[in-house]
Coordinates of C-alpha atoms in Angstrom, one line a residue:
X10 CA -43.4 -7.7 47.5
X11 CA -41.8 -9.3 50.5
X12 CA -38.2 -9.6 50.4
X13 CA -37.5 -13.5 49.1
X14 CA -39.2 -12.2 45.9
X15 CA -37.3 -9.1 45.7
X16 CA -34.0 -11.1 46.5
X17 CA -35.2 -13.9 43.7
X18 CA -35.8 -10.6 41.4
X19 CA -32.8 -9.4 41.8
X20 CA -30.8 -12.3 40.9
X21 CA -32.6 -12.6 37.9
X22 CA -32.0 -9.4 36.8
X23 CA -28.6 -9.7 37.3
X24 CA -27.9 -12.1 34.4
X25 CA -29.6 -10.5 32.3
X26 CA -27.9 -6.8 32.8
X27 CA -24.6 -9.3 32.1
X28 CA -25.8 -10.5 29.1
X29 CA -27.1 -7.1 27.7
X30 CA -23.3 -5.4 28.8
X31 CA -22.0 -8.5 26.9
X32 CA -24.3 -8.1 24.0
X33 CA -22.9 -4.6 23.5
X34 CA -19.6 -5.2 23.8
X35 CA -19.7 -7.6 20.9
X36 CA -21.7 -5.3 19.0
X37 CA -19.0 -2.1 19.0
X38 CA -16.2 -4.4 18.9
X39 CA -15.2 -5.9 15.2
X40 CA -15.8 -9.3 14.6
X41 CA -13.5 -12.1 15.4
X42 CA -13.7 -15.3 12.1
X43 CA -13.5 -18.7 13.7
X44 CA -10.0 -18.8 12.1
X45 CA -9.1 -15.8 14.1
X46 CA -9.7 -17.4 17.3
X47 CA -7.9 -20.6 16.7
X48 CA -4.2 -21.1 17.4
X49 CA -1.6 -19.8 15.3
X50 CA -0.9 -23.0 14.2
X51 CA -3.3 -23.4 12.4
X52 CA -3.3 -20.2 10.7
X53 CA -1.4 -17.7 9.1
X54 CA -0.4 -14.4 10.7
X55 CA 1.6 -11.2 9.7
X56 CA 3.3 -11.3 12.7
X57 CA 4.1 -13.7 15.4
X58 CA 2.9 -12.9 18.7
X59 CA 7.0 -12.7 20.4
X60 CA 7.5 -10.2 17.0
X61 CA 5.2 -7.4 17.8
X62 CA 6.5 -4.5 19.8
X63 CA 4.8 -4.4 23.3
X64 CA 3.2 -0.5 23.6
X65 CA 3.2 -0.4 27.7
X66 CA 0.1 1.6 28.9
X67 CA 0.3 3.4 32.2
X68 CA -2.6 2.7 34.0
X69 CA -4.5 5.4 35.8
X70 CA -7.9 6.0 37.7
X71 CA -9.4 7.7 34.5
X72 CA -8.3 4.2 32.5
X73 CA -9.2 1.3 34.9
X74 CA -12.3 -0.7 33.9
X75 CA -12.3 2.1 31.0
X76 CA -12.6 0.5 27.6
X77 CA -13.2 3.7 25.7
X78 CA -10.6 5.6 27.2
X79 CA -8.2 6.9 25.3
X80 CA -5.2 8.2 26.6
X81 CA -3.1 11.4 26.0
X82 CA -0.8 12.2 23.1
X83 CA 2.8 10.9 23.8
X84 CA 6.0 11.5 21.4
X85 CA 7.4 8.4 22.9
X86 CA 4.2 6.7 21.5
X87 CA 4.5 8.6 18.4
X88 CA 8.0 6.9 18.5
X89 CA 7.2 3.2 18.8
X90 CA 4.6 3.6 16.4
X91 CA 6.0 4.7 13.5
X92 CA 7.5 2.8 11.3
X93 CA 4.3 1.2 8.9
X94 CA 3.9 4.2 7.4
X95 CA 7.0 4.8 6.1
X96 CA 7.6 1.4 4.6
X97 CA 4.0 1.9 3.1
X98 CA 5.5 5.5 2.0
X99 CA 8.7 3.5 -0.5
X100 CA 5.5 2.6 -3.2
X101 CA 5.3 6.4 -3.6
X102 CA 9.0 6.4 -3.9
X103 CA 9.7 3.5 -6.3
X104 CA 11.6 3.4 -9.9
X105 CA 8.3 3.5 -11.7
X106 CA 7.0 6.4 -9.7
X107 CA 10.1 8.7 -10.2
X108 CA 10.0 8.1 -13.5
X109 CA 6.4 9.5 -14.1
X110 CA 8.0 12.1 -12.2
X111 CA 10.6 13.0 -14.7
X112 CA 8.6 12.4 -17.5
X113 CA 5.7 14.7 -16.0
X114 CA 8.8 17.2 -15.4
X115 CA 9.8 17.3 -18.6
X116 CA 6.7 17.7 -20.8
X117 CA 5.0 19.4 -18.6
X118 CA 6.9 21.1 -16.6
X119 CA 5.7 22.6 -13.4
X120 CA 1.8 22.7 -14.0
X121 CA 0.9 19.4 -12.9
X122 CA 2.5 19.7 -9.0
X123 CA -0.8 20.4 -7.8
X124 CA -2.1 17.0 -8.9
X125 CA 1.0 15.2 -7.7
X126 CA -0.3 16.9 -4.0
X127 CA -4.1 16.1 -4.4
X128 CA -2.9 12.6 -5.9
X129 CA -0.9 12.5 -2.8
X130 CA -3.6 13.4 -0.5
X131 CA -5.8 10.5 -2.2
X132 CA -3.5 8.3 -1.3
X133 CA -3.2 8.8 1.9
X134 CA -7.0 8.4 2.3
X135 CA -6.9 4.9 0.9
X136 CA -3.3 3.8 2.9
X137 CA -5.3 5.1 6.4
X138 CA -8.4 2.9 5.5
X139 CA -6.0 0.0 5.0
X140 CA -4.2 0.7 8.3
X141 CA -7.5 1.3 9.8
X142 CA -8.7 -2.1 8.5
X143 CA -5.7 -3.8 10.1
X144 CA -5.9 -2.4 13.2
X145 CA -9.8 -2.7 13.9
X146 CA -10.0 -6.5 13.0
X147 CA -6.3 -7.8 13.9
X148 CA -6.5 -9.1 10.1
X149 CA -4.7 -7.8 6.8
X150 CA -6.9 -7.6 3.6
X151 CA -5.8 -10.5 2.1
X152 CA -7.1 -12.7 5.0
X153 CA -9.8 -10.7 5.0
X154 CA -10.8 -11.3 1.3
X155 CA -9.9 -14.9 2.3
X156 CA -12.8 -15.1 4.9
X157 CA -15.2 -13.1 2.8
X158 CA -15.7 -14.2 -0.7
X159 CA -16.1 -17.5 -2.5
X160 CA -13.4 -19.7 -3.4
X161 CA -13.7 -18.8 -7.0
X162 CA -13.2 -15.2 -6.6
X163 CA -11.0 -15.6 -4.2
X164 CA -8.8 -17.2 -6.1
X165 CA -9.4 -14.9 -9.1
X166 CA -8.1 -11.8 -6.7
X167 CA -5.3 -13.7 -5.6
X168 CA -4.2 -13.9 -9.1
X169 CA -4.9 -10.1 -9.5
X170 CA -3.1 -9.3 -6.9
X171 CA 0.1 -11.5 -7.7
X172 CA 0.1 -10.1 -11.2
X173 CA 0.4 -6.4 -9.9
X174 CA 2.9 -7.6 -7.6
X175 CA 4.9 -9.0 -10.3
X176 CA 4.8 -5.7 -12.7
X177 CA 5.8 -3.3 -9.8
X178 CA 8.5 -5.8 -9.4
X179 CA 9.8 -5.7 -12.4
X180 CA 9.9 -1.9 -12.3
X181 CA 11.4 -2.0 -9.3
X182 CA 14.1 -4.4 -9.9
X183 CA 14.5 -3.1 -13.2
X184 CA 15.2 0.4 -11.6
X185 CA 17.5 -0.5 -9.3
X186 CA 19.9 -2.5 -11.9
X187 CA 19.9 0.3 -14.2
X188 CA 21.1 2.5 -10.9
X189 CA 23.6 -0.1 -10.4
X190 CA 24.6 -0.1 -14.2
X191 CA 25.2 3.6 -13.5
X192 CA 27.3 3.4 -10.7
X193 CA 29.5 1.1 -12.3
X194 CA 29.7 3.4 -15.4
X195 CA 28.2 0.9 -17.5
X196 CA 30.5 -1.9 -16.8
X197 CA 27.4 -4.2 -15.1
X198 CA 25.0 -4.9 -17.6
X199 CA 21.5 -4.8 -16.7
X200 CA 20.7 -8.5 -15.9
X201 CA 23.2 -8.3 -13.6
X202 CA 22.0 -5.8 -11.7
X203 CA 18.4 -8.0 -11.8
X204 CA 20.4 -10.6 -10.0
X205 CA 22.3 -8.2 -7.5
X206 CA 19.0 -6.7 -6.7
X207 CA 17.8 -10.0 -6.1
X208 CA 20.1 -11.3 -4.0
X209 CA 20.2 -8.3 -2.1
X210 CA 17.0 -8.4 -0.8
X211 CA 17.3 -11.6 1.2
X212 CA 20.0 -9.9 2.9
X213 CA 17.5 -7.1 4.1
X214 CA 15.0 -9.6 4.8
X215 CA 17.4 -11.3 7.2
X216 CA 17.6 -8.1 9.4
X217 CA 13.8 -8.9 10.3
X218 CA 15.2 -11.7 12.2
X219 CA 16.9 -9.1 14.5
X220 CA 13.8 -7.4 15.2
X221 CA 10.9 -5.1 13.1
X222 CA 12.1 -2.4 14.1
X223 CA 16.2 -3.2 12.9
X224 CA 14.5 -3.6 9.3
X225 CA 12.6 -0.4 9.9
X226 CA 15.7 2.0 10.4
X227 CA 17.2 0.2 7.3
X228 CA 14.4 1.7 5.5
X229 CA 14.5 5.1 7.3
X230 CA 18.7 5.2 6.5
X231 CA 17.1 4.4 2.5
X232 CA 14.7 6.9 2.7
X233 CA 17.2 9.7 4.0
X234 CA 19.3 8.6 1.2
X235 CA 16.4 9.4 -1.3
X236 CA 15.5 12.7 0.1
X237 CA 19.2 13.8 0.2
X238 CA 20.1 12.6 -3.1
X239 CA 17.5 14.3 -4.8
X240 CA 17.5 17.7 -2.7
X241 CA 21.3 17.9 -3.3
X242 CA 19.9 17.7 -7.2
X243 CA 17.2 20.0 -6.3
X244 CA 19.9 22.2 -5.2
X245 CA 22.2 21.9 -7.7
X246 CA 19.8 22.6 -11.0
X247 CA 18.0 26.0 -8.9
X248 CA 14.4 25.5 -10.0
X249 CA 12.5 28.5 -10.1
X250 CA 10.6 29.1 -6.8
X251 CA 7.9 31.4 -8.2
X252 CA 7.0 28.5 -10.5
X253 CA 6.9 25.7 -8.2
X254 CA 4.4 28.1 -5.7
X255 CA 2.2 28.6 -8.8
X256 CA 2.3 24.8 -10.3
X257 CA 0.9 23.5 -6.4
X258 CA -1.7 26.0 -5.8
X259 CA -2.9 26.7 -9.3
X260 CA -4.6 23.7 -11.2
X261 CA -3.6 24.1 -14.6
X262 CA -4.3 20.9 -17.5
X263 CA -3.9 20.9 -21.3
X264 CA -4.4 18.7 -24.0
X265 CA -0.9 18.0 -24.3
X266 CA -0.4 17.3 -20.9
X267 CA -3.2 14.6 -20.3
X268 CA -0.8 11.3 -20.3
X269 CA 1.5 12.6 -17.8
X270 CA -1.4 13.6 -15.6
X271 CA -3.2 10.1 -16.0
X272 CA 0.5 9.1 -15.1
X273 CA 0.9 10.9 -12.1
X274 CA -2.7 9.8 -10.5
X275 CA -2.3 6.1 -11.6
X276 CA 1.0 5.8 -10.2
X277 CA -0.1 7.1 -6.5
X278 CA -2.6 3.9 -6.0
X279 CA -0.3 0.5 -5.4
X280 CA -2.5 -2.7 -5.3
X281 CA -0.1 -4.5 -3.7
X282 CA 0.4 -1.3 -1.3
X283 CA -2.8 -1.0 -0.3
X284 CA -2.6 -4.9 1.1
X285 CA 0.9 -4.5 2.4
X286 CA -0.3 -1.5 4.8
X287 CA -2.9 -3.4 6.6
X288 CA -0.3 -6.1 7.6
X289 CA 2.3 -3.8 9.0
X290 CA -0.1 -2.1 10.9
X291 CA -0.1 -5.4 13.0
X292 CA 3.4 -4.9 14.4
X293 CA 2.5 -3.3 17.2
X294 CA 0.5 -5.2 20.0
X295 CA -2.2 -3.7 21.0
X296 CA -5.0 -4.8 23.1
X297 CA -8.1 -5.4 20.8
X298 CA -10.6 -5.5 23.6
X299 CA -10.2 -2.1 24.5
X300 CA -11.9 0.7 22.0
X301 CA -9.6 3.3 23.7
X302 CA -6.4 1.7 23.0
X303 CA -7.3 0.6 19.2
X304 CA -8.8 4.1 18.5
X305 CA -5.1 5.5 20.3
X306 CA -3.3 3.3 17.4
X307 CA -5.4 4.4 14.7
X308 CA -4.8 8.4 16.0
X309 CA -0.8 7.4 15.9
X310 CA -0.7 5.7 12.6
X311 CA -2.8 8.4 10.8
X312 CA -0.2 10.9 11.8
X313 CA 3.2 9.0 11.3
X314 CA 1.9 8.0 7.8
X315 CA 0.5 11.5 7.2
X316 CA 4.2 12.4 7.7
X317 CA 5.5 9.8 6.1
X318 CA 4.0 10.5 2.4
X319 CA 4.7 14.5 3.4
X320 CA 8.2 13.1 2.9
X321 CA 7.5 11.2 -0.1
X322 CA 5.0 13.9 -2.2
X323 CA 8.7 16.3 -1.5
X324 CA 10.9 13.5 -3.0
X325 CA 8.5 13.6 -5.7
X326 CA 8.2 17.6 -5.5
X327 CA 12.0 17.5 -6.2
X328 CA 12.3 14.9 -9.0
X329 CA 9.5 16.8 -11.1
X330 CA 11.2 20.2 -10.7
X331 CA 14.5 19.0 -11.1
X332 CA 13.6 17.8 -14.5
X333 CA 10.8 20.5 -15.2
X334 CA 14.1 23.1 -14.8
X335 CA 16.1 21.3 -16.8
X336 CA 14.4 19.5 -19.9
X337 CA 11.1 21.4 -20.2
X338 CA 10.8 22.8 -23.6
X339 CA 13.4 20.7 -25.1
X340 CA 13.9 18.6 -28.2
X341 CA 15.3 15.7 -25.3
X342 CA 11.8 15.9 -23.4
X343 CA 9.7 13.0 -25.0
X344 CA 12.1 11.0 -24.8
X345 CA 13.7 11.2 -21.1
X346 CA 13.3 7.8 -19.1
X347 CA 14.7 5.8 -16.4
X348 CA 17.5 4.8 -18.8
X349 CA 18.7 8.3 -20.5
X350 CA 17.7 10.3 -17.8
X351 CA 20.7 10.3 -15.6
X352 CA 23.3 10.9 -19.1
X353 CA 21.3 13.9 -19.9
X354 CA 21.3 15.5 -16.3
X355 CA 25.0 15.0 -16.8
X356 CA 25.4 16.6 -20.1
X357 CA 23.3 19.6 -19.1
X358 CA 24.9 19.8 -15.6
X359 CA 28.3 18.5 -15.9
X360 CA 30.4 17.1 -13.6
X361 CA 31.5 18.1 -10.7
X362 CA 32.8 17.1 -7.3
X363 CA 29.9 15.4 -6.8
X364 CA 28.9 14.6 -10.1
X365 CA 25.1 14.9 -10.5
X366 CA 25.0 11.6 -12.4
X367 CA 26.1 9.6 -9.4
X368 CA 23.7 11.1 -7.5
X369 CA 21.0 10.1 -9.2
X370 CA 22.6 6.7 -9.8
X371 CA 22.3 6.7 -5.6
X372 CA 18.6 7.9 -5.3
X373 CA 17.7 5.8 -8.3
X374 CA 19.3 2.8 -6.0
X375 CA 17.6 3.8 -2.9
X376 CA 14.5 3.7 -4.2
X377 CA 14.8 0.3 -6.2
X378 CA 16.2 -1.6 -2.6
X379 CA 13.9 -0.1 -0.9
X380 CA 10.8 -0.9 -3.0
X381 CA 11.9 -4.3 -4.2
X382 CA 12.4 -5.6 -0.4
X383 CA 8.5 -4.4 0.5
X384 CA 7.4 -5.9 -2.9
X385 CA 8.6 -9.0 -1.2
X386 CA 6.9 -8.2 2.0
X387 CA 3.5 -7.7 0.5
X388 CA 4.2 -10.7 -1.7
X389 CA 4.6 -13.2 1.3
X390 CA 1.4 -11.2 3.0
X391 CA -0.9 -11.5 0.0
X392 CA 0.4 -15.4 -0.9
X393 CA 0.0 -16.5 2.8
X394 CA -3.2 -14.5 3.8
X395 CA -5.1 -15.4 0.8
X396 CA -3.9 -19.2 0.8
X397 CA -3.7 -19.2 4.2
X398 CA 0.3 -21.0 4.1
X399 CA 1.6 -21.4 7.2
X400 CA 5.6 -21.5 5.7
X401 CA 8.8 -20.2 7.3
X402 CA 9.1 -16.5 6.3
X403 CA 12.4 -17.1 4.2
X404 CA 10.9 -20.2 2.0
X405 CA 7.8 -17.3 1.8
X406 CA 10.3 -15.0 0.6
X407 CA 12.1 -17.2 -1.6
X408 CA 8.7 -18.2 -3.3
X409 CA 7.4 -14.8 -3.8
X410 CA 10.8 -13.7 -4.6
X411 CA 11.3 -16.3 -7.6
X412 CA 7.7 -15.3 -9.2
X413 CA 8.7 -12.2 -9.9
X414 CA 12.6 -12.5 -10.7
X415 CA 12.1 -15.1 -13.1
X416 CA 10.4 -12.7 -15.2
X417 CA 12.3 -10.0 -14.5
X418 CA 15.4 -11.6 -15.7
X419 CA 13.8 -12.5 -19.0
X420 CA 12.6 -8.8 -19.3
X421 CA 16.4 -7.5 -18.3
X422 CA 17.6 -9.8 -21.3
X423 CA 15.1 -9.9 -24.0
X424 CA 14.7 -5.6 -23.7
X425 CA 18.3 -4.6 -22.8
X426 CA 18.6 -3.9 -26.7
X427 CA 17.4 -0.5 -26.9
X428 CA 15.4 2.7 -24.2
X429 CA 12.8 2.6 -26.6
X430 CA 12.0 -1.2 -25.6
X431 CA 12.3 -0.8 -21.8
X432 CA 9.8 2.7 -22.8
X433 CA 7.3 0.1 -24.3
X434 CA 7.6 -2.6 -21.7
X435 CA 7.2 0.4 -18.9
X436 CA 3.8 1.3 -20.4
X437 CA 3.1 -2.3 -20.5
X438 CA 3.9 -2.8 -16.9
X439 CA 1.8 0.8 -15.9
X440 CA -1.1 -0.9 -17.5
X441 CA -1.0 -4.1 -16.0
X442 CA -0.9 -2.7 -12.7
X443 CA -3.6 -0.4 -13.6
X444 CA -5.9 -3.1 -14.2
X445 CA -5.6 -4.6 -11.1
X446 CA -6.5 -1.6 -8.9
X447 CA -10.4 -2.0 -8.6
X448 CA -9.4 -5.6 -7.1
X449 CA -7.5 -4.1 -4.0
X450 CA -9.5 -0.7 -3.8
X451 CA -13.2 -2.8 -3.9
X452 CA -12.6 -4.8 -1.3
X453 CA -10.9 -2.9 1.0
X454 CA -13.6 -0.1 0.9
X455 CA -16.3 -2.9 1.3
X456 CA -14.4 -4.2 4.3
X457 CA -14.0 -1.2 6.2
X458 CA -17.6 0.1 5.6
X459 CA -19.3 -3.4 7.5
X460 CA -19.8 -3.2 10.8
X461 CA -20.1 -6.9 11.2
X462 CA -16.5 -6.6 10.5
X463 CA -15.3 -3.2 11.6
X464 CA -17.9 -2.7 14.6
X465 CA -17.8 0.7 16.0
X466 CA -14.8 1.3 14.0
X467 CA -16.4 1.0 10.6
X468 CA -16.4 4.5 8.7
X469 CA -19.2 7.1 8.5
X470 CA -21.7 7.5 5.6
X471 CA -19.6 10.9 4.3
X472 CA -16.3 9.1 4.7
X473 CA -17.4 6.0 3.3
X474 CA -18.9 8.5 -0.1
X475 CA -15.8 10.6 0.2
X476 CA -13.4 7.1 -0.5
X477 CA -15.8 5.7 -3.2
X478 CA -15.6 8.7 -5.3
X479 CA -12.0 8.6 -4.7
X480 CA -11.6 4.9 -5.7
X481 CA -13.9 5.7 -8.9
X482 CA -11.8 8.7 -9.8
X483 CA -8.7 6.2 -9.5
X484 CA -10.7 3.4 -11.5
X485 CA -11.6 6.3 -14.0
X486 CA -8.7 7.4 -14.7
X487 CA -6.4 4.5 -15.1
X488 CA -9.6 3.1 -17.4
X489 CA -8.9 6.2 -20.0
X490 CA -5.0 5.0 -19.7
X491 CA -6.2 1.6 -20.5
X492 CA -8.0 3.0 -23.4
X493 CA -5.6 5.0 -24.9
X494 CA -2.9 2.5 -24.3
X495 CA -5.2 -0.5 -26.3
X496 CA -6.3 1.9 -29.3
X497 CA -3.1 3.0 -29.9
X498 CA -0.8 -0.6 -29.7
X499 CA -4.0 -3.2 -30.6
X500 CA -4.0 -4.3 -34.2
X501 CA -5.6 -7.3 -35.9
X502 CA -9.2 -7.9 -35.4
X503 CA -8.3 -11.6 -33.6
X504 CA -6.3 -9.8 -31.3
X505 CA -9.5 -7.1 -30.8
X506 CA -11.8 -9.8 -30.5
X507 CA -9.7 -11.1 -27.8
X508 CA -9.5 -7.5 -26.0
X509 CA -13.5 -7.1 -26.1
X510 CA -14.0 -10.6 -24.6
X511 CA -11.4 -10.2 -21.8
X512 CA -13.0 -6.3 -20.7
X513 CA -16.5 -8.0 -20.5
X514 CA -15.0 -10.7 -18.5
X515 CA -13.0 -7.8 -16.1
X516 CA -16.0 -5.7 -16.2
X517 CA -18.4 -8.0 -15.2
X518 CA -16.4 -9.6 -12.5
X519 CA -16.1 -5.5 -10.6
X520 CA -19.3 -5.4 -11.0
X521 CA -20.1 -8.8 -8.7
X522 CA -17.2 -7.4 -5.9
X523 CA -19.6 -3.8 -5.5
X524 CA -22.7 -6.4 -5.8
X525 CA -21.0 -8.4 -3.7
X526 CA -20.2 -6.0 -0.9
X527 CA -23.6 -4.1 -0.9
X528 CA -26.3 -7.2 -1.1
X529 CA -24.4 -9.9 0.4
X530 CA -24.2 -10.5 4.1
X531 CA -20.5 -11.0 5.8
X532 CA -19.3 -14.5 6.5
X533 CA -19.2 -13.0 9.8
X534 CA -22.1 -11.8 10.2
X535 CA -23.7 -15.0 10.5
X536 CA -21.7 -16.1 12.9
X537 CA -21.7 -12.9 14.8
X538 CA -25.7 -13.9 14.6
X539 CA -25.4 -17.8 15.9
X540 CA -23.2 -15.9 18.9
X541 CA -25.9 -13.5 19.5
X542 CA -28.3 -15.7 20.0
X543 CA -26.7 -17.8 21.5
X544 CA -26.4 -15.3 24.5
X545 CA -29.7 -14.5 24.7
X546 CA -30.9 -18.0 24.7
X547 CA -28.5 -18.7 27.8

């Protein structure tokens, strides 16, 4: 071969060692919708581009031209990126939550803390596939769902997902008006508080304005306040160490117990939670082209949330014992709730110079704030990423704000008669969220299993078994609450008709999402194909 051919050979193998490189990179990488790569505009986003905080990479030899390379742990990085995790951690912490806690505490007393840390634990599995959806694709869920399925069924999980959002709300607001109606000693009544809570919230929302991170330390100062509150109870009341060591590292379940242990799982797994997380993730700005760095943010974010719900499952630790030491065994222990539950800590603790009452009017608060302002976050995530809304963030918040306050103050008048009522409309509200969980948990596990979307990011074959049998587990076990909770308050046969008609309807349509996810091709894959090709055929 004489050296014009080898020159002409060269050059044409040039291109085509470009084009293979380029091939690749598009392969490991996740895929980018059109709507991705289109200006903001035109779309919505979680975060604004001049919102995100800037992580500033120090570039060395080992780094330059280096898109795998992933550099060395830094507690200044921890720093910046924490944050998500902990306002992701306030679902374990709401009203609604603490009181399955006290509940759990009090009729069971200290044998179900080892399923409050495995429930825990599967929690944190499902919060770190969320974050590691978010991170991977630069997308939260609800976009995601928005590129993925049909109109129809998009629409369909909108409205699943708005309804949970609406019933943690309730409990939420609810919560934190009966806190308020303690710390006024009664002299609020409990709508309100609804409206306090309310109007509250916009204030917190305002600090965003000031930065993600000003709102961030607003929730870490309500999150100290929790853990504080409730150890200075934990304190206070002396639970028996012996007993707490036994009831986490012993499994123990009875017959009588079965409710509160349903109670405990189905309250770890948020719907609107598991949406919310992938958006926060976004905060940070990270450089999506570069495997190293997104694999370095998914590293950081599975430790700060890690520690994050270590912090919540010992909020929860202490609010079980508290009431496990106090109330166990006694006449008062079926009927403890949200309402009662601070006059009876009183009665059997007295008063005090910090009266125990008051502090459990000022965790009961925290919690509420705290959880009603991210209920309002999600809300404006799942309205604007599945309708894709491109809206100021306050007329967001206002919007998503008045579907659930509406209702809530309707709830706060119509069931302020009586605990027994805001007991029935709490199981209500468990069960409506607990219908709704297969319609975040589906999704989000067929997502992050694709690697047309996820590319080298998507999880492994044990992973991907290991979080199916945990979402079934979930779906299980808030099914047998839905069970127990329709045979014991449906009567009439119209009204059973209606029930049967409705499950087949909600069954069959979980059965098209796994259908969905596991015969039908991504939206974008195809177009991942049409780019392909259209390399090679350059």
């Amino acid at each position: 071969m004489n050296s014009k051919t080898r020159e002409e050979s060269s050059s044409r193998e040039e291109p085509d060692k470009d084009i293979a490189e380029e091939y690749e990179s598009k392969r490991l990488l996740p895929s980018q919708s059109p709507s991705s790569s289109s200006s903001d505009d035109e779309n919505e986003a979680a975060f604004e581009s001049r919102e995100k905080i800037v992580i500033v990479d120090v570039e060395t030899p080992e780094s330059i031209g280096n898109v795998d390379y992933v550099p060395p742990f830094s507690w200044k990085k921890l720093w910046l990126f924490t944050g998500p995790g902990f306002l992701m951690s306030i679902a374990f912490l709401d009203p609604g939550n603490l009181e399955g806690d006290l509940q759990a505490g009090a009729i069971a007393g200290y044998s179900l803390l080892w399923l409050l840390m495995w429930a825990t634990v599967m929690g944190l599995l499902i919060q770190l596939l969320s974050a590691r959806l978010g991170v991977a694709t630069g997308r939260h869920l609800a976009e995601l769902c928005r590129e993925e399925y049909p109109t129809w069924a998009r629409f369909v999980l909108w409205f699943m997902a708005e309804l949970a959002l609406i019933g943690a709300d309730i409990q939420e607001v609810i919560g934190s008006a009966i806190a308020i109606q303690i710390l006024s000693n009664g002299f609020l009544p409990l709508w309100a508080g609804v409206l306090i809570t309310a109007s509250d919230c916009f204030i917190f929302l305002f600090l965003e304005n000031y930065g993600v991170r000003k709102l961030e330390a607003v929730f870490a100062i309500l999150i100290a306040t929790m853990a504080l509150s409730f150890a200075w109870m934990f304190g206070d009341t002396k639970p028996s160490g012996k007993e707490l060591l036994i009831g986490i590292l012993v499994p123990r379940l009875s017959s009588k117990t079965i409710r509160q242990a349903v109670g405990v799982v189905g309250c770890v797994i948020m719907p609107h939670n598991v949406f919310l997380h992938s958006a926060l993730v976004q905060s940070r700005k990270i450089d999506p082209k570069k495997r190293g760095r997104v694999q370095e943010a998914l590293n950081y974010y599975t430790i700060e949330s890690s520690i994050a719900l270590l912090v919540s499952f010992m909020i929860n630790l202490f609010v079980t014992t508290i009431f496990a030491k106090g109330f166990y065994g006694t006449k008062q222990a079926n009927s403890l709730g949200l309402v009662n539950a601070g006059q009876y800590l009183e009665e059997k603790y007295g008063g005090g110079l910090f009266p125990i009452l008051s502090i459990w009017g000022i965790g009961l608060l925290a919690a509420g704030q705290s959880s009603t302002v991210t209920g309002t976050y999600a809300g404006q995530f799942i309205m604007g990423g599945f309708l894709n809304l491109r809206l100021k963030k306050w007329l967001r918040a206002l919007i998503t704000r008045s579907f659930a306050i509406v209702p809530t103050i309707i709830v706060a008048i119509v069931f302020n008669t009586s605990e027994a009522s805001l007991d029935i409309l709490n199981e209500w509200l468990n069960v409506l969220q607990s219908i709704q969980i297969p319609f975040a948990l589906i999704p989000l596990l067929t997502l992050v299993s694709k690697e047309q979307v996820m590319g080298v990011f998507r999880i492994g074959s044990i992973l991907e078994k290991l979080a199916w049998t945990v979402a079934a587990l979930v779906i299980i076990i808030n099914g047998y609450l839905l069970l127990d909770f329709i045979v014991s308050e449906v009567k009439g046969v119209l009204f059973g008709l209606m029930i049967c008609i409705w499950t087949a309807a909600y069954i069959a349509f979980i059965v098209y999402l796994v259908l969905h996810g596991h015969a039908l091709p991504s939206t974008w894959f195809n177009i991942e194909l049409s780019e392909r090709y259209s390399i090679t055929g350059s």
